[in-house]
Each structure stands twice: as C-alpha cells, then as structure tokens.
mmCIF file of C-alpha atoms and ligand atoms in Angstrom:
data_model
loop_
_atom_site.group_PDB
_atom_site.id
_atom_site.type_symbol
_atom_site.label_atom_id
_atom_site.label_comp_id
_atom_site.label_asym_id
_atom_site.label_seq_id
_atom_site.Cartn_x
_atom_site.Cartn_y
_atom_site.Cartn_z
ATOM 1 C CA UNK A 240 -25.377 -8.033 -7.286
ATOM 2 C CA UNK A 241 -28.119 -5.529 -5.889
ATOM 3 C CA UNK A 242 -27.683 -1.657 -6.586
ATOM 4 C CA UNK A 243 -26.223 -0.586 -3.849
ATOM 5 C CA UNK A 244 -23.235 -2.890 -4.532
ATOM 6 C CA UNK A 245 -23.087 -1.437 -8.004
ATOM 7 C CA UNK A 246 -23.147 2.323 -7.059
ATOM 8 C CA UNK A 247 -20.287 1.431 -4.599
ATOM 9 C CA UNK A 248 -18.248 -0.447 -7.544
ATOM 10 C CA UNK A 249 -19.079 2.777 -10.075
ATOM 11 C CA UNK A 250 -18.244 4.923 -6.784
ATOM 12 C CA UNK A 251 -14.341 3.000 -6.901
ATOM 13 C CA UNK A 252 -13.944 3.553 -10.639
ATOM 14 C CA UNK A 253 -14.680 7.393 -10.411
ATOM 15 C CA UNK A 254 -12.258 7.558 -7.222
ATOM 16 C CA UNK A 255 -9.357 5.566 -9.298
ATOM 17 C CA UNK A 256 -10.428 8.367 -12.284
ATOM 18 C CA UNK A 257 -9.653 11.356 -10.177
ATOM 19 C CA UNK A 258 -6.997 9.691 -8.464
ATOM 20 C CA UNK A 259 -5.235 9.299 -11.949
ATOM 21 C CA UNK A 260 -6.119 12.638 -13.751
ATOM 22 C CA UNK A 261 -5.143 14.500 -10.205
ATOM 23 C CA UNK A 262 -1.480 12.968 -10.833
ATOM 24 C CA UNK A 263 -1.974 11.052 -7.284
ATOM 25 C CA UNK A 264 -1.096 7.866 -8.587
ATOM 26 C CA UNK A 265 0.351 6.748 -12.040
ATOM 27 C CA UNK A 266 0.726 3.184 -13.991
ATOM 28 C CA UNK A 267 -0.679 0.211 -11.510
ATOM 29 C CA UNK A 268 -0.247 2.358 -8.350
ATOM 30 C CA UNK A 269 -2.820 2.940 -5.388
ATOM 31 C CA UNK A 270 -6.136 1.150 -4.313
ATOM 32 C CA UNK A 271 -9.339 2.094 -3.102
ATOM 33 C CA UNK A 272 -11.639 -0.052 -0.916
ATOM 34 C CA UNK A 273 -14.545 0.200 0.795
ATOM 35 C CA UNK A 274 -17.052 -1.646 3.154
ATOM 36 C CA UNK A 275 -20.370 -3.217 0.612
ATOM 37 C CA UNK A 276 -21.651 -4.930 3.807
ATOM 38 C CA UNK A 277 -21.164 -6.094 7.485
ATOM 39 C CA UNK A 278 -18.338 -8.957 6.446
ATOM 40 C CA UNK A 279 -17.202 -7.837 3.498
ATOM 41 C CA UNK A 280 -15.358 -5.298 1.837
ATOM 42 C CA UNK A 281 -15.216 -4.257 -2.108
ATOM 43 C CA UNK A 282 -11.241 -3.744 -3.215
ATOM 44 C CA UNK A 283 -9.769 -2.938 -6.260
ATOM 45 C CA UNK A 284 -6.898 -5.625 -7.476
ATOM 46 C CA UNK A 285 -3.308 -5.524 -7.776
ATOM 47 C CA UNK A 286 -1.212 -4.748 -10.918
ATOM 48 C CA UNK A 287 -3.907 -2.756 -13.058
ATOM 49 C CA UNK A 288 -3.755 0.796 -14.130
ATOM 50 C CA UNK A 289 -6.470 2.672 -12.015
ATOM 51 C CA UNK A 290 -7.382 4.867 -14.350
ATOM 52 C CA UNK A 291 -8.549 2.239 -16.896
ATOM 53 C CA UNK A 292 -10.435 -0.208 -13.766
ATOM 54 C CA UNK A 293 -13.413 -1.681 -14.745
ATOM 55 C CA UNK A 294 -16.411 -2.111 -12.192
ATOM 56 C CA UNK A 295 -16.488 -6.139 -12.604
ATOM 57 C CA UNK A 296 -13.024 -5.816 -11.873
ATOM 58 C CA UNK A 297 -13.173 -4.625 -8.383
ATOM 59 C CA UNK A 298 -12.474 -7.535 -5.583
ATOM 60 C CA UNK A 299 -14.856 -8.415 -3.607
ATOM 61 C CA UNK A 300 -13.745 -9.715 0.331
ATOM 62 C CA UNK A 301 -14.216 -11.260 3.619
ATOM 63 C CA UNK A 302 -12.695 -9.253 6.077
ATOM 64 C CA UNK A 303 -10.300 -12.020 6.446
ATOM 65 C CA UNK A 304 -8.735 -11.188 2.892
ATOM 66 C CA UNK A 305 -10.263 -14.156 1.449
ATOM 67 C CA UNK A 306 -11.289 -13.688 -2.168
ATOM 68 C CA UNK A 307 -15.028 -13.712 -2.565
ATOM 69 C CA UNK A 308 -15.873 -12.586 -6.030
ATOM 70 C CA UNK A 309 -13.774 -10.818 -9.107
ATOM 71 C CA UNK A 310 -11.545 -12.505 -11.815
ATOM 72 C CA UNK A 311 -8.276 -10.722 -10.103
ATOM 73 C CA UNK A 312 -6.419 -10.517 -7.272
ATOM 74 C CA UNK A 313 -7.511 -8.279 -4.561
ATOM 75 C CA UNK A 314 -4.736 -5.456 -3.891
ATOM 76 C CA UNK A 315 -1.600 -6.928 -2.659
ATOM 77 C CA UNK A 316 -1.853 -3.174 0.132
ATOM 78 C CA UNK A 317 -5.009 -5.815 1.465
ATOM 79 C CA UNK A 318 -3.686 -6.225 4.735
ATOM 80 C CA UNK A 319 -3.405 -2.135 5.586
ATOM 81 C CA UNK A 320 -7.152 -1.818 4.301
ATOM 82 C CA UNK A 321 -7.949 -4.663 6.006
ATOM 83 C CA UNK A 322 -6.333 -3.542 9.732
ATOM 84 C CA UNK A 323 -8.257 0.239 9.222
ATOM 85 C CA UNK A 324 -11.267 -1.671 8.980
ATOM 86 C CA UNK A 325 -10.586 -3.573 12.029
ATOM 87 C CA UNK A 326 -9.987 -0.630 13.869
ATOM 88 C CA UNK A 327 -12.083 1.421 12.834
ATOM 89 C CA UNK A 328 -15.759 1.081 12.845
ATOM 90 C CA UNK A 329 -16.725 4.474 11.983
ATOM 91 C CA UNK A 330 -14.580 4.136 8.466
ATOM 92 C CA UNK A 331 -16.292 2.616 5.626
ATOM 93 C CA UNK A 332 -14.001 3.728 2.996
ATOM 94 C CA UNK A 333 -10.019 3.816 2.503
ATOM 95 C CA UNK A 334 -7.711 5.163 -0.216
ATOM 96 C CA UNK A 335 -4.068 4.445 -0.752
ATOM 97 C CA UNK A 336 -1.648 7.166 -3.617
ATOM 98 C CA UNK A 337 1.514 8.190 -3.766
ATOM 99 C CA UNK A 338 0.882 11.453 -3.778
ATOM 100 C CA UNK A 339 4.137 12.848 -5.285
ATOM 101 C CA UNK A 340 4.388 16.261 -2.964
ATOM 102 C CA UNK A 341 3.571 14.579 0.126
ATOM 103 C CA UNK A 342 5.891 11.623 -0.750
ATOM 104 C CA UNK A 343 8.964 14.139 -1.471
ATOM 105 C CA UNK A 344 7.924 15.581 2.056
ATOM 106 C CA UNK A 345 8.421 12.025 4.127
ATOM 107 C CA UNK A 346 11.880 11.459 1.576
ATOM 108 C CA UNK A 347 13.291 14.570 2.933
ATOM 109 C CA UNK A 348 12.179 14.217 6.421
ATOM 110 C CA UNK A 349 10.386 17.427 6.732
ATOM 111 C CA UNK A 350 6.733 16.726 8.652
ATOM 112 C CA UNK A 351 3.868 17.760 6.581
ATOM 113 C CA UNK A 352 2.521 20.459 8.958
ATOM 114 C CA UNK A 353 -1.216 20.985 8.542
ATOM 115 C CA UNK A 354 -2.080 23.683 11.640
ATOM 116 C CA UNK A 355 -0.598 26.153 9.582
ATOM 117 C CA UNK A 356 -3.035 25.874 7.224
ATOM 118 C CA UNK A 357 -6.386 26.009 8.963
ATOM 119 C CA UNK A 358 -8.778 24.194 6.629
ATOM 120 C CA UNK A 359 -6.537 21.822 6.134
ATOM 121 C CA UNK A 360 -6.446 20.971 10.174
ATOM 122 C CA UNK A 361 -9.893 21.091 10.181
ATOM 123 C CA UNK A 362 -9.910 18.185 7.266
ATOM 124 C CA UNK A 363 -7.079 16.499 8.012
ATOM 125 C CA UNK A 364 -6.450 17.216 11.575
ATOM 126 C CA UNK A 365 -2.369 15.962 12.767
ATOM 127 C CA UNK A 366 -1.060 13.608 9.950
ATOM 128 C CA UNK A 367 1.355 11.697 11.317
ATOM 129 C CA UNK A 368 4.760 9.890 9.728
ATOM 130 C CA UNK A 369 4.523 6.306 9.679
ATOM 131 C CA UNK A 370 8.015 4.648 9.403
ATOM 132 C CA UNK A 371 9.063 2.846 6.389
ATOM 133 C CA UNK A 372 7.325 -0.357 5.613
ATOM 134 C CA UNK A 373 8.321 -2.600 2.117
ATOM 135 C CA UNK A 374 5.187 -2.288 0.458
ATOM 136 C CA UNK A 375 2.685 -5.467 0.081
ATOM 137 C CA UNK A 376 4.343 -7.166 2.712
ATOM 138 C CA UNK A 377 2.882 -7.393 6.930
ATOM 139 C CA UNK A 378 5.017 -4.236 7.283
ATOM 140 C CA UNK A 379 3.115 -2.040 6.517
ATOM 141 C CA UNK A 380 0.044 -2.613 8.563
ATOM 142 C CA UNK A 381 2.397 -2.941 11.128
ATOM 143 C CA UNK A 382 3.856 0.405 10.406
ATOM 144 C CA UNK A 383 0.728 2.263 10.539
ATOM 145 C CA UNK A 384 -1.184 0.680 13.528
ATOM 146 C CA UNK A 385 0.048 3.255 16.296
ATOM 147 C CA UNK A 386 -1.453 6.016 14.615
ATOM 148 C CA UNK A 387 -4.459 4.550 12.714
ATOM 149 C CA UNK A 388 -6.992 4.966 16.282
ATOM 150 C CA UNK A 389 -6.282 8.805 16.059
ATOM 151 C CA UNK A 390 -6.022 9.844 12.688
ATOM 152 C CA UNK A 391 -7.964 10.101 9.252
ATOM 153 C CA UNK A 392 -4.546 10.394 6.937
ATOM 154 C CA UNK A 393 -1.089 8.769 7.541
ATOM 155 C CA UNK A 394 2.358 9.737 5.413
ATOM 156 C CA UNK A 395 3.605 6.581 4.379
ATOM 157 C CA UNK A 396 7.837 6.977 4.790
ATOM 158 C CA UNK A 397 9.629 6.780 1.018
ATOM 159 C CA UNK A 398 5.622 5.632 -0.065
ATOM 160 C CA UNK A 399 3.178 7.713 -0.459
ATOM 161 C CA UNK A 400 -0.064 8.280 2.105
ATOM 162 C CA UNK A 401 -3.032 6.516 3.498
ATOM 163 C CA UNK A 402 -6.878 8.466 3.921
ATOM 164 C CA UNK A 403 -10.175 7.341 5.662
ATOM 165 C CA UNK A 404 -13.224 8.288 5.683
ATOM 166 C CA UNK A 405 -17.215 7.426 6.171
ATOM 167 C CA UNK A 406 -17.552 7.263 2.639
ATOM 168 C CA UNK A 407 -15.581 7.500 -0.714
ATOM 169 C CA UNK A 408 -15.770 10.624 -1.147
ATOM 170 C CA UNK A 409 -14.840 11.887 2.021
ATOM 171 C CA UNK A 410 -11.609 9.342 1.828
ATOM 172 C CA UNK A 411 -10.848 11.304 -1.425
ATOM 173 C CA UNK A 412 -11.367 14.213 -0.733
ATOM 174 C CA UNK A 413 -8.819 14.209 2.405
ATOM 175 C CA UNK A 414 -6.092 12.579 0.138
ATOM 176 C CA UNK A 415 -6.803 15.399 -2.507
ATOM 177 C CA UNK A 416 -6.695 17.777 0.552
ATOM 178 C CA UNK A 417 -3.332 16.305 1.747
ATOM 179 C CA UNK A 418 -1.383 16.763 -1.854
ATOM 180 C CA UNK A 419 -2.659 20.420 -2.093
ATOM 181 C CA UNK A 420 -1.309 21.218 1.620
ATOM 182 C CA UNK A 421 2.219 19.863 0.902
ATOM 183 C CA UNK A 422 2.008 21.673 -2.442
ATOM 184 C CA UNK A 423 1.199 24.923 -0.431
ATOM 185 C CA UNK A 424 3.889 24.221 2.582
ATOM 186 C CA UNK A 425 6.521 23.914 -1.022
ATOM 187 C CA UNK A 426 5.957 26.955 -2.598
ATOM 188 C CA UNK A 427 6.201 28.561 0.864
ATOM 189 C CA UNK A 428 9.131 27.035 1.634
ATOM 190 C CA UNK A 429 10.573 28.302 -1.618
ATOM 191 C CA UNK A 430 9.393 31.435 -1.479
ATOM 192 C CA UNK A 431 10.698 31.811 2.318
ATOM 193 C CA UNK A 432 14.356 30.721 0.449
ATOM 194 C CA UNK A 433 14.220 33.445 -2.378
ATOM 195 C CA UNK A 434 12.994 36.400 0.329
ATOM 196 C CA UNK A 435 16.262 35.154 2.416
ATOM 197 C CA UNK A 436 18.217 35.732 -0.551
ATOM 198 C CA UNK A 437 16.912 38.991 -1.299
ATOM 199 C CA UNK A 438 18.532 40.050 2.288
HETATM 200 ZN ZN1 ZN X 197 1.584 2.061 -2.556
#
C-alpha cells in the first residue's frame, strides 16, 4: 500500500470521526468512499460502528463492486457510491448520514430550502428529494439517478442524505453544511409559529 492510499484510508477514519461526534450518524450507520485510483475505489464496510473504523478496515474496490482488498464487506449502500462515480467524473469522494434534521425534513414532506440561506446555496446549491428507496437494495441508486448529474447533495426520503465532492473534505463539509441549514430552516419555522401566536 503506497502513501497516498494510506492518507486516503486515515482521511475515511477522520470523516467517520466527525460524522459520529457531529450526531450525523449513530451505531453502524453511514459510509464514506472515495476514488484511491483510476479503477478503484476505497469504501468503508457494512455493519461497523463508524466512529470506532479502523484504517485496515476500509474496503478496497473495482468499480464493479467486486471486493479487492479488506477482511469485511464493502458497504451494503455500494451500489449508490458506485452509480455517483459512474456519473460523475469530477467527484472523487462520497458520503452517506442520516442526518437527523434533514431526515425529519423529507418525513414531514417539507423541502429543505437552501436559497434562503445564501451560503448555504452557494455550498449546496438546489438539494433535491429523492423518493423513497429500501436501503441496500438496487432502489436506491435507482432513486437518486435523476438528480445525481445536477447536484452535489440529495435528501434521501424517510433516510437520511447523500454529499459529493472532489475530495473528502469537501463531501463533508457539504453534509455538515446540509444538517446546519435544516437546523436553521427549524428554529425559524418555530420561531415563525410562536410570533403567530403572539398575534
Ligand atoms: Zn443509510
């Protein structure tokens, strides 16, 4: 394994780390991937706490899924990382939370409306709604193909939300971006409630 594959595998760990601590995902939830070289992609496996991922851990695949190197199971969410990467030369890094804010967003049906706020538009630009998908199944790709071409976050419906970027820590960073909007758009909403009230 040369250094740059390393830095990339350290680079997951510290993503799943934040991910965790930020309350984006909890237990076994999320993954993080990104591209380690033209064919192959660096993914972190299914069923293990994020916060507590070890480097060796990480999967490493061909970008047909198949397993290359690891001891475990790449991400069963595979397939979505898989289709981004398809489609998307320019993105070399994906991450998948369940966000709990934006997730109560897409359970009541209320869009998550980022031109209000303007640096989130400029990070996030229109995140769109993709319909509900069971997760780890062919769904789901399927689900967020129409809007992957345009966007660089998608609300996953009843599931939490997908971000890319050129690197890790621009595909954190939006996710991170994306929770702190919805939490904004809340408390306004709330606050818009009790000033009605007060009439
Ligand atoms: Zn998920």
């Amino acid at each position: 394994m040369d250094s740059q594959e390393m830095n990339l595998r350290l680079a997951i760990v510290k993503t799943c780390r934040k991910l965790e601590s930020s309350g984006l995902i909890v237990a076994s939830d999320g993954n993080v991937s990104c591209r380690v070289g033209p064919d192959s992609i660096l993914i972190t496996p299914g069923g293990v706490p994020k916060g507590e991922l070890a480097a060796g851990e990480i999967a490493k695949t061909g970008m047909d899924g198949s397993l290359l190197e690891g001891p475990l199971k790449p991400s069963s969410e595979i397939r979505m990382h898989l289709l981004v990467y398809r489609m998307r030369p320019d993105v070399s890094a994906i991450v998948h939370a369940h966000p709990p804010i934006v997730t109560a967003f897409t359970l009541a049906g209320v869009p998550l409306d980022t031109k209000v706020l303007p640096e989130a538009w400029l990070m996030l630009g229109e995140v769109p709604l993709a319909p509900y998908a069971t997760p780890a199944t062919e769904e789901v790709p399927r689900s967020i193909e129409p809007h992957v071409a345009e966007s660089r976050a998608i609300l996953l419906e009843r599931h939490g939300a997908v971000t890319f970027g050129q690197d890790l820590a621009q595909a954190w960073m939006r996710m991170e971006k994306l929770e702190h909007c919805a939490k904004i758009l809340f408390h306004a909403s709330l606050l818009t409630t009790a000033a009605a009230c007060r009439r």
